[in-house]
mmCIF file of the C-alpha atoms, coordinates in Angstrom:
data_MODEL
# 
_entry.id   MODEL 
# 
loop_
_atom_site.group_PDB 
_atom_site.id 
_atom_site.type_symbol 
_atom_site.label_atom_id 
_atom_site.label_alt_id 
_atom_site.label_comp_id 
_atom_site.label_asym_id 
_atom_site.label_entity_id 
_atom_site.label_seq_id 
_atom_site.pdbx_PDB_ins_code 
_atom_site.Cartn_x 
_atom_site.Cartn_y 
_atom_site.Cartn_z 
_atom_site.occupancy 
_atom_site.B_iso_or_equiv 
_atom_site.pdbx_formal_charge 
_atom_site.auth_seq_id 
_atom_site.auth_comp_id 
_atom_site.auth_asym_id 
_atom_site.auth_atom_id 
_atom_site.pdbx_PDB_model_num 
ATOM 1   C CA . MET A 1 1   ? 10.491  17.081  -4.074  1.00 0.00 ? 1   MET A CA 1 
ATOM 2   C CA . LYS A 1 2   ? 11.130  14.658  -6.925  1.00 0.00 ? 2   LYS A CA 1 
ATOM 3   C CA . ASN A 1 3   ? 9.714   11.143  -6.986  1.00 0.00 ? 3   ASN A CA 1 
ATOM 4   C CA . GLN A 1 4   ? 6.807   11.914  -4.687  1.00 0.00 ? 4   GLN A CA 1 
ATOM 5   C CA . GLU A 1 5   ? 4.233   9.439   -3.533  1.00 0.00 ? 5   GLU A CA 1 
ATOM 6   C CA . ILE A 1 6   ? 1.055   11.252  -2.544  1.00 0.00 ? 6   ILE A CA 1 
ATOM 7   C CA . GLU A 1 7   ? -1.611  9.005   -1.124  1.00 0.00 ? 7   GLU A CA 1 
ATOM 8   C CA . ARG A 1 8   ? -4.307  8.694   1.482   1.00 0.00 ? 8   ARG A CA 1 
ATOM 9   C CA . ARG A 1 9   ? -4.821  5.394   3.259   1.00 0.00 ? 9   ARG A CA 1 
ATOM 10  C CA . PHE A 1 10  ? -7.929  3.948   4.880   1.00 0.00 ? 10  PHE A CA 1 
ATOM 11  C CA . LEU A 1 11  ? -8.553  0.940   7.083   1.00 0.00 ? 11  LEU A CA 1 
ATOM 12  C CA . LEU A 1 12  ? -11.573 -1.049  5.950   1.00 0.00 ? 12  LEU A CA 1 
ATOM 13  C CA . ALA A 1 13  ? -13.741 -3.378  7.965   1.00 0.00 ? 13  ALA A CA 1 
ATOM 14  C CA . PRO A 1 14  ? -12.907 -7.002  7.192   1.00 0.00 ? 14  PRO A CA 1 
ATOM 15  C CA . SER A 1 15  ? -15.163 -7.469  4.216   1.00 0.00 ? 15  SER A CA 1 
ATOM 16  C CA . SER A 1 16  ? -15.352 -9.124  0.879   1.00 0.00 ? 16  SER A CA 1 
ATOM 17  C CA . VAL A 1 17  ? -13.449 -7.276  -1.797  1.00 0.00 ? 17  VAL A CA 1 
ATOM 18  C CA . LYS A 1 18  ? -16.280 -8.282  -4.135  1.00 0.00 ? 18  LYS A CA 1 
ATOM 19  C CA . LYS A 1 19  ? -18.758 -6.310  -1.981  1.00 0.00 ? 19  LYS A CA 1 
ATOM 20  C CA . VAL A 1 20  ? -16.607 -3.189  -2.150  1.00 0.00 ? 20  VAL A CA 1 
ATOM 21  C CA . LEU A 1 21  ? -16.136 -3.420  -5.915  1.00 0.00 ? 21  LEU A CA 1 
ATOM 22  C CA . LYS A 1 22  ? -19.818 -4.185  -6.472  1.00 0.00 ? 22  LYS A CA 1 
ATOM 23  C CA . SER A 1 23  ? -20.905 -1.191  -4.388  1.00 0.00 ? 23  SER A CA 1 
ATOM 24  C CA . LEU A 1 24  ? -18.781 1.029   -6.656  1.00 0.00 ? 24  LEU A CA 1 
ATOM 25  C CA . GLY A 1 25  ? -19.821 -0.766  -9.831  1.00 0.00 ? 25  GLY A CA 1 
ATOM 26  C CA . VAL A 1 26  ? -16.212 -1.336  -10.940 1.00 0.00 ? 26  VAL A CA 1 
ATOM 27  C CA . LYS A 1 27  ? -13.980 -4.199  -11.965 1.00 0.00 ? 27  LYS A CA 1 
ATOM 28  C CA . ALA A 1 28  ? -10.416 -4.457  -10.724 1.00 0.00 ? 28  ALA A CA 1 
ATOM 29  C CA . SER A 1 29  ? -7.217  -6.099  -11.821 1.00 0.00 ? 29  SER A CA 1 
ATOM 30  C CA . LYS A 1 30  ? -5.664  -8.368  -9.188  1.00 0.00 ? 30  LYS A CA 1 
ATOM 31  C CA . LYS A 1 31  ? -1.963  -8.718  -8.412  1.00 0.00 ? 31  LYS A CA 1 
ATOM 32  C CA . ARG A 1 32  ? -0.217  -10.856 -5.813  1.00 0.00 ? 32  ARG A CA 1 
ATOM 33  C CA . PHE A 1 33  ? 2.442   -9.110  -3.774  1.00 0.00 ? 33  PHE A CA 1 
ATOM 34  C CA . THR A 1 34  ? 5.198   -10.309 -1.493  1.00 0.00 ? 34  THR A CA 1 
ATOM 35  C CA . GLN A 1 35  ? 7.219   -7.561  0.109   1.00 0.00 ? 35  GLN A CA 1 
ATOM 36  C CA . CYS A 1 36  ? 9.813   -7.210  2.820   1.00 0.00 ? 36  CYS A CA 1 
ATOM 37  C CA . TYR A 1 37  ? 11.823  -4.483  4.494   1.00 0.00 ? 37  TYR A CA 1 
ATOM 38  C CA . LEU A 1 38  ? 15.517  -4.192  5.311   1.00 0.00 ? 38  LEU A CA 1 
ATOM 39  C CA . PRO A 1 39  ? 16.945  -2.439  8.365   1.00 0.00 ? 39  PRO A CA 1 
ATOM 40  C CA . SER A 1 40  ? 17.785  1.211   7.668   1.00 0.00 ? 40  SER A CA 1 
ATOM 41  C CA . ASN A 1 41  ? 17.987  4.517   9.511   1.00 0.00 ? 41  ASN A CA 1 
ATOM 42  C CA . LYS A 1 42  ? 17.287  7.175   6.883   1.00 0.00 ? 42  LYS A CA 1 
ATOM 43  C CA . TRP A 1 43  ? 15.181  5.430   4.250   1.00 0.00 ? 43  TRP A CA 1 
ATOM 44  C CA . SER A 1 44  ? 12.644  2.647   4.360   1.00 0.00 ? 44  SER A CA 1 
ATOM 45  C CA . ILE A 1 45  ? 14.060  -0.059  2.071   1.00 0.00 ? 45  ILE A CA 1 
ATOM 46  C CA . ARG A 1 46  ? 11.446  -2.315  0.552   1.00 0.00 ? 46  ARG A CA 1 
ATOM 47  C CA . TYR A 1 47  ? 11.807  -5.242  -1.812  1.00 0.00 ? 47  TYR A CA 1 
ATOM 48  C CA . ARG A 1 48  ? 8.670   -6.350  -3.582  1.00 0.00 ? 48  ARG A CA 1 
ATOM 49  C CA . GLN A 1 49  ? 7.749   -9.212  -5.860  1.00 0.00 ? 49  GLN A CA 1 
ATOM 50  C CA . ILE A 1 50  ? 4.784   -8.693  -8.179  1.00 0.00 ? 50  ILE A CA 1 
ATOM 51  C CA . GLY A 1 51  ? 4.384   -11.781 -10.333 1.00 0.00 ? 51  GLY A CA 1 
ATOM 52  C CA . LYS A 1 52  ? 7.748   -12.194 -12.075 1.00 0.00 ? 52  LYS A CA 1 
ATOM 53  C CA . ARG A 1 53  ? 8.844   -8.597  -11.418 1.00 0.00 ? 53  ARG A CA 1 
ATOM 54  C CA . TYR A 1 54  ? 11.107  -7.579  -8.543  1.00 0.00 ? 54  TYR A CA 1 
ATOM 55  C CA . ILE A 1 55  ? 11.298  -3.985  -7.354  1.00 0.00 ? 55  ILE A CA 1 
ATOM 56  C CA . LYS A 1 56  ? 13.478  -2.219  -4.808  1.00 0.00 ? 56  LYS A CA 1 
ATOM 57  C CA . THR A 1 57  ? 11.940  0.912   -3.311  1.00 0.00 ? 57  THR A CA 1 
ATOM 58  C CA . LEU A 1 58  ? 13.482  3.570   -1.098  1.00 0.00 ? 58  LEU A CA 1 
ATOM 59  C CA . LYS A 1 59  ? 10.983  5.705   0.832   1.00 0.00 ? 59  LYS A CA 1 
ATOM 60  C CA . ARG A 1 60  ? 11.508  8.663   3.126   1.00 0.00 ? 60  ARG A CA 1 
ATOM 61  C CA . GLY A 1 61  ? 9.013   10.739  5.035   1.00 0.00 ? 61  GLY A CA 1 
ATOM 62  C CA . GLU A 1 62  ? 5.685   10.077  6.683   1.00 0.00 ? 62  GLU A CA 1 
ATOM 63  C CA . GLY A 1 63  ? 2.037   10.661  6.085   1.00 0.00 ? 63  GLY A CA 1 
ATOM 64  C CA . LEU A 1 64  ? 0.456   12.147  2.984   1.00 0.00 ? 64  LEU A CA 1 
ATOM 65  C CA . VAL A 1 65  ? 3.571   13.007  0.950   1.00 0.00 ? 65  VAL A CA 1 
ATOM 66  C CA . ARG A 1 66  ? 6.682   10.861  0.874   1.00 0.00 ? 66  ARG A CA 1 
ATOM 67  C CA . GLN A 1 67  ? 9.733   10.666  -1.296  1.00 0.00 ? 67  GLN A CA 1 
ATOM 68  C CA . GLU A 1 68  ? 9.892   7.397   -3.225  1.00 0.00 ? 68  GLU A CA 1 
ATOM 69  C CA . ILE A 1 69  ? 12.544  5.981   -5.551  1.00 0.00 ? 69  ILE A CA 1 
ATOM 70  C CA . GLU A 1 70  ? 11.932  2.674   -7.325  1.00 0.00 ? 70  GLU A CA 1 
ATOM 71  C CA . LYS A 1 71  ? 13.999  0.468   -9.577  1.00 0.00 ? 71  LYS A CA 1 
ATOM 72  C CA . GLU A 1 72  ? 13.547  -2.994  -10.995 1.00 0.00 ? 72  GLU A CA 1 
ATOM 73  C CA . VAL A 1 73  ? 16.012  -5.586  -9.666  1.00 0.00 ? 73  VAL A CA 1 
ATOM 74  C CA . SER A 1 74  ? 16.836  -9.220  -10.379 1.00 0.00 ? 74  SER A CA 1 
ATOM 75  C CA . LYS A 1 75  ? 15.209  -12.215 -8.750  1.00 0.00 ? 75  LYS A CA 1 
ATOM 76  C CA . GLU A 1 76  ? 18.610  -13.010 -7.240  1.00 0.00 ? 76  GLU A CA 1 
ATOM 77  C CA . GLU A 1 77  ? 18.837  -9.597  -5.547  1.00 0.00 ? 77  GLU A CA 1 
ATOM 78  C CA . PHE A 1 78  ? 15.306  -10.049 -4.200  1.00 0.00 ? 78  PHE A CA 1 
ATOM 79  C CA . LYS A 1 79  ? 16.200  -13.490 -2.773  1.00 0.00 ? 79  LYS A CA 1 
ATOM 80  C CA . ARG A 1 80  ? 19.384  -12.087 -1.156  1.00 0.00 ? 80  ARG A CA 1 
ATOM 81  C CA . ALA A 1 81  ? 17.313  -9.306  0.451   1.00 0.00 ? 81  ALA A CA 1 
ATOM 82  C CA . LEU A 1 82  ? 14.949  -11.892 1.986   1.00 0.00 ? 82  LEU A CA 1 
ATOM 83  C CA . LYS A 1 83  ? 17.860  -13.156 4.111   1.00 0.00 ? 83  LYS A CA 1 
ATOM 84  C CA . ASP A 1 84  ? 18.315  -9.793  5.874   1.00 0.00 ? 84  ASP A CA 1 
ATOM 85  C CA . ILE A 1 85  ? 14.760  -8.588  6.459   1.00 0.00 ? 85  ILE A CA 1 
ATOM 86  C CA . GLU A 1 86  ? 13.256  -6.870  9.468   1.00 0.00 ? 86  GLU A CA 1 
ATOM 87  C CA . GLY A 1 87  ? 10.148  -8.614  10.716  1.00 0.00 ? 87  GLY A CA 1 
ATOM 88  C CA . VAL A 1 88  ? 8.260   -10.914 8.362   1.00 0.00 ? 88  VAL A CA 1 
ATOM 89  C CA . PRO A 1 89  ? 7.426   -10.743 4.663   1.00 0.00 ? 89  PRO A CA 1 
ATOM 90  C CA . ILE A 1 90  ? 4.035   -9.244  3.875   1.00 0.00 ? 90  ILE A CA 1 
ATOM 91  C CA . ARG A 1 91  ? 1.812   -11.131 1.478   1.00 0.00 ? 91  ARG A CA 1 
ATOM 92  C CA . LYS A 1 92  ? -1.285  -9.553  0.011   1.00 0.00 ? 92  LYS A CA 1 
ATOM 93  C CA . ASN A 1 93  ? -3.549  -9.377  -2.982  1.00 0.00 ? 93  ASN A CA 1 
ATOM 94  C CA . ARG A 1 94  ? -3.887  -5.931  -4.482  1.00 0.00 ? 94  ARG A CA 1 
ATOM 95  C CA . TYR A 1 95  ? -6.990  -4.970  -6.420  1.00 0.00 ? 95  TYR A CA 1 
ATOM 96  C CA . ILE A 1 96  ? -6.388  -1.965  -8.672  1.00 0.00 ? 96  ILE A CA 1 
ATOM 97  C CA . PHE A 1 97  ? -9.199  0.092   -10.144 1.00 0.00 ? 97  PHE A CA 1 
ATOM 98  C CA . TYR A 1 98  ? -10.197 3.584   -11.207 1.00 0.00 ? 98  TYR A CA 1 
ATOM 99  C CA . TYR A 1 99  ? -13.271 5.285   -9.831  1.00 0.00 ? 99  TYR A CA 1 
ATOM 100 C CA . LYS A 1 100 ? -14.202 8.824   -10.870 1.00 0.00 ? 100 LYS A CA 1 
ATOM 101 C CA . ASN A 1 101 ? -10.718 9.400   -12.334 1.00 0.00 ? 101 ASN A CA 1 
ATOM 102 C CA . GLU A 1 102 ? -8.889  8.407   -9.128  1.00 0.00 ? 102 GLU A CA 1 
ATOM 103 C CA . LEU A 1 103 ? -6.577  5.417   -8.835  1.00 0.00 ? 103 LEU A CA 1 
ATOM 104 C CA . TYR A 1 104 ? -7.562  3.069   -5.998  1.00 0.00 ? 104 TYR A CA 1 
ATOM 105 C CA . GLU A 1 105 ? -5.536  0.181   -4.620  1.00 0.00 ? 105 GLU A CA 1 
ATOM 106 C CA . LEU A 1 106 ? -7.347  -2.198  -2.296  1.00 0.00 ? 106 LEU A CA 1 
ATOM 107 C CA . ASP A 1 107 ? -5.035  -4.519  -0.350  1.00 0.00 ? 107 ASP A CA 1 
ATOM 108 C CA . LYS A 1 108 ? -6.292  -7.725  1.241   1.00 0.00 ? 108 LYS A CA 1 
ATOM 109 C CA . PHE A 1 109 ? -3.551  -9.116  3.469   1.00 0.00 ? 109 PHE A CA 1 
ATOM 110 C CA . LYS A 1 110 ? -2.693  -12.776 3.997   1.00 0.00 ? 110 LYS A CA 1 
ATOM 111 C CA . GLY A 1 111 ? -0.866  -14.824 6.625   1.00 0.00 ? 111 GLY A CA 1 
ATOM 112 C CA . ASP A 1 112 ? -0.436  -13.204 10.046  1.00 0.00 ? 112 ASP A CA 1 
ATOM 113 C CA . LEU A 1 113 ? -2.230  -10.092 8.750   1.00 0.00 ? 113 LEU A CA 1 
ATOM 114 C CA . LYS A 1 114 ? -5.225  -12.018 7.395   1.00 0.00 ? 114 LYS A CA 1 
ATOM 115 C CA . GLY A 1 115 ? -8.427  -10.004 7.762   1.00 0.00 ? 115 GLY A CA 1 
ATOM 116 C CA . LEU A 1 116 ? -6.657  -6.667  7.313   1.00 0.00 ? 116 LEU A CA 1 
ATOM 117 C CA . VAL A 1 117 ? -8.001  -4.668  4.362   1.00 0.00 ? 117 VAL A CA 1 
ATOM 118 C CA . MET A 1 118 ? -6.493  -1.303  3.411   1.00 0.00 ? 118 MET A CA 1 
ATOM 119 C CA . LEU A 1 119 ? -7.437  1.154   0.696   1.00 0.00 ? 119 LEU A CA 1 
ATOM 120 C CA . GLU A 1 120 ? -4.969  3.589   -0.863  1.00 0.00 ? 120 GLU A CA 1 
ATOM 121 C CA . ILE A 1 121 ? -5.826  6.425   -3.208  1.00 0.00 ? 121 ILE A CA 1 
ATOM 122 C CA . GLU A 1 122 ? -3.004  8.012   -5.208  1.00 0.00 ? 122 GLU A CA 1 
ATOM 123 C CA . PHE A 1 123 ? -3.001  11.710  -6.122  1.00 0.00 ? 123 PHE A CA 1 
ATOM 124 C CA . LYS A 1 124 ? -1.029  14.012  -8.387  1.00 0.00 ? 124 LYS A CA 1 
ATOM 125 C CA . THR A 1 125 ? -0.764  16.850  -5.836  1.00 0.00 ? 125 THR A CA 1 
ATOM 126 C CA . PRO A 1 126 ? -1.117  17.306  -2.067  1.00 0.00 ? 126 PRO A CA 1 
ATOM 127 C CA . LYS A 1 127 ? -3.877  19.847  -2.730  1.00 0.00 ? 127 LYS A CA 1 
ATOM 128 C CA . LEU A 1 128 ? -5.960  17.241  -4.586  1.00 0.00 ? 128 LEU A CA 1 
ATOM 129 C CA . ALA A 1 129 ? -5.331  14.707  -1.825  1.00 0.00 ? 129 ALA A CA 1 
ATOM 130 C CA . LYS A 1 130 ? -6.499  17.090  0.902   1.00 0.00 ? 130 LYS A CA 1 
ATOM 131 C CA . LYS A 1 131 ? -9.565  18.095  -1.090  1.00 0.00 ? 131 LYS A CA 1 
ATOM 132 C CA . PHE A 1 132 ? -10.596 14.475  -1.745  1.00 0.00 ? 132 PHE A CA 1 
ATOM 133 C CA . LYS A 1 133 ? -13.850 13.167  -0.262  1.00 0.00 ? 133 LYS A CA 1 
ATOM 134 C CA . LEU A 1 134 ? -14.514 9.443   -0.054  1.00 0.00 ? 134 LEU A CA 1 
ATOM 135 C CA . PRO A 1 135 ? -17.337 8.302   -2.315  1.00 0.00 ? 135 PRO A CA 1 
ATOM 136 C CA . LYS A 1 136 ? -20.530 7.615   -0.401  1.00 0.00 ? 136 LYS A CA 1 
ATOM 137 C CA . ALA A 1 137 ? -20.558 3.987   -1.623  1.00 0.00 ? 137 ALA A CA 1 
ATOM 138 C CA . LEU A 1 138 ? -17.189 3.413   0.119   1.00 0.00 ? 138 LEU A CA 1 
ATOM 139 C CA . ARG A 1 139 ? -17.879 5.112   3.440   1.00 0.00 ? 139 ARG A CA 1 
ATOM 140 C CA . LYS A 1 140 ? -19.805 2.169   4.900   1.00 0.00 ? 140 LYS A CA 1 
ATOM 141 C CA . PHE A 1 141 ? -16.672 -0.011  4.600   1.00 0.00 ? 141 PHE A CA 1 
ATOM 142 C CA . ILE A 1 142 ? -14.246 2.473   6.192   1.00 0.00 ? 142 ILE A CA 1 
ATOM 143 C CA . ILE A 1 143 ? -13.233 2.151   9.850   1.00 0.00 ? 143 ILE A CA 1 
ATOM 144 C CA . ARG A 1 144 ? -10.916 5.163   9.792   1.00 0.00 ? 144 ARG A CA 1 
ATOM 145 C CA . GLU A 1 145 ? -8.305  7.042   7.819   1.00 0.00 ? 145 GLU A CA 1 
ATOM 146 C CA . VAL A 1 146 ? -4.784  5.886   8.685   1.00 0.00 ? 146 VAL A CA 1 
ATOM 147 C CA . THR A 1 147 ? -2.696  8.116   6.397   1.00 0.00 ? 147 THR A CA 1 
ATOM 148 C CA . GLU A 1 148 ? -0.917  9.753   9.335   1.00 0.00 ? 148 GLU A CA 1 
ATOM 149 C CA . ILE A 1 149 ? -0.761  6.701   11.624  1.00 0.00 ? 149 ILE A CA 1 
ATOM 150 C CA . ARG A 1 150 ? 2.700   5.143   11.422  1.00 0.00 ? 150 ARG A CA 1 
ATOM 151 C CA . SER A 1 151 ? 1.623   1.771   12.860  1.00 0.00 ? 151 SER A CA 1 
ATOM 152 C CA . PHE A 1 152 ? -0.492  1.192   9.733   1.00 0.00 ? 152 PHE A CA 1 
ATOM 153 C CA . THR A 1 153 ? 2.380   1.543   7.275   1.00 0.00 ? 153 THR A CA 1 
ATOM 154 C CA . ASN A 1 154 ? 3.375   -1.694  5.589   1.00 0.00 ? 154 ASN A CA 1 
ATOM 155 C CA . HIS A 1 155 ? 6.846   -1.343  7.095   1.00 0.00 ? 155 HIS A CA 1 
ATOM 156 C CA . SER A 1 156 ? 5.425   -1.192  10.608  1.00 0.00 ? 156 SER A CA 1 
ATOM 157 C CA . LEU A 1 157 ? 3.028   -4.069  9.899   1.00 0.00 ? 157 LEU A CA 1 
ATOM 158 C CA . ALA A 1 158 ? 5.990   -6.219  8.780   1.00 0.00 ? 158 ALA A CA 1 
ATOM 159 C CA . ILE A 1 159 ? 7.889   -5.504  12.006  1.00 0.00 ? 159 ILE A CA 1 
ATOM 160 C CA . ASN A 1 160 ? 5.134   -5.159  14.610  1.00 0.00 ? 160 ASN A CA 1 
ATOM 161 C CA . GLY A 1 161 ? 2.148   -7.000  13.179  1.00 0.00 ? 161 GLY A CA 1 
ATOM 162 C CA . LEU A 1 162 ? -1.402  -5.741  13.511  1.00 0.00 ? 162 LEU A CA 1 
ATOM 163 C CA . PRO A 1 163 ? -1.766  -2.568  15.574  1.00 0.00 ? 163 PRO A CA 1 
ATOM 164 C CA . THR A 1 164 ? -4.492  -2.057  18.111  1.00 0.00 ? 164 THR A CA 1 
ATOM 165 C CA . ILE A 1 165 ? -7.329  -0.080  16.544  1.00 0.00 ? 165 ILE A CA 1 
ATOM 166 C CA . VAL A 1 166 ? -8.169  2.963   18.621  1.00 0.00 ? 166 VAL A CA 1 
# 
């Protein structure tokens, strides 16, 4: 499958991002995100603003491996999309860092999702993703893996809000 996104996702206890980064001994770059989703049957359609960049993403599939197609769009297209969204826009700060050659993205949500902290790790192949073990320094912050739990996708969070943690 072309344009694959291969990632594992983890729910973290509400904690300071600084504590997580310090426990790993890494520094991260920070980006502010606003993203929203449009109604669709076959693909998840996401519009995202990152600083002065605007990106439209089509996603299909669930869980560990999904098909993903992205393209940069104009600010005007992004603003038009905001008029037709499902649910509410998601606002979050994303902290991006590398640890032991893996790309980590730590999302700290704002607004109605305040307190929610999610960690995503991107992989080149499904085999590497399945083989991956969380670093010991991170385990104390993890509540559970949510890679296969649909209610923890950003799309679901935008429509349904915070899920009940089981």
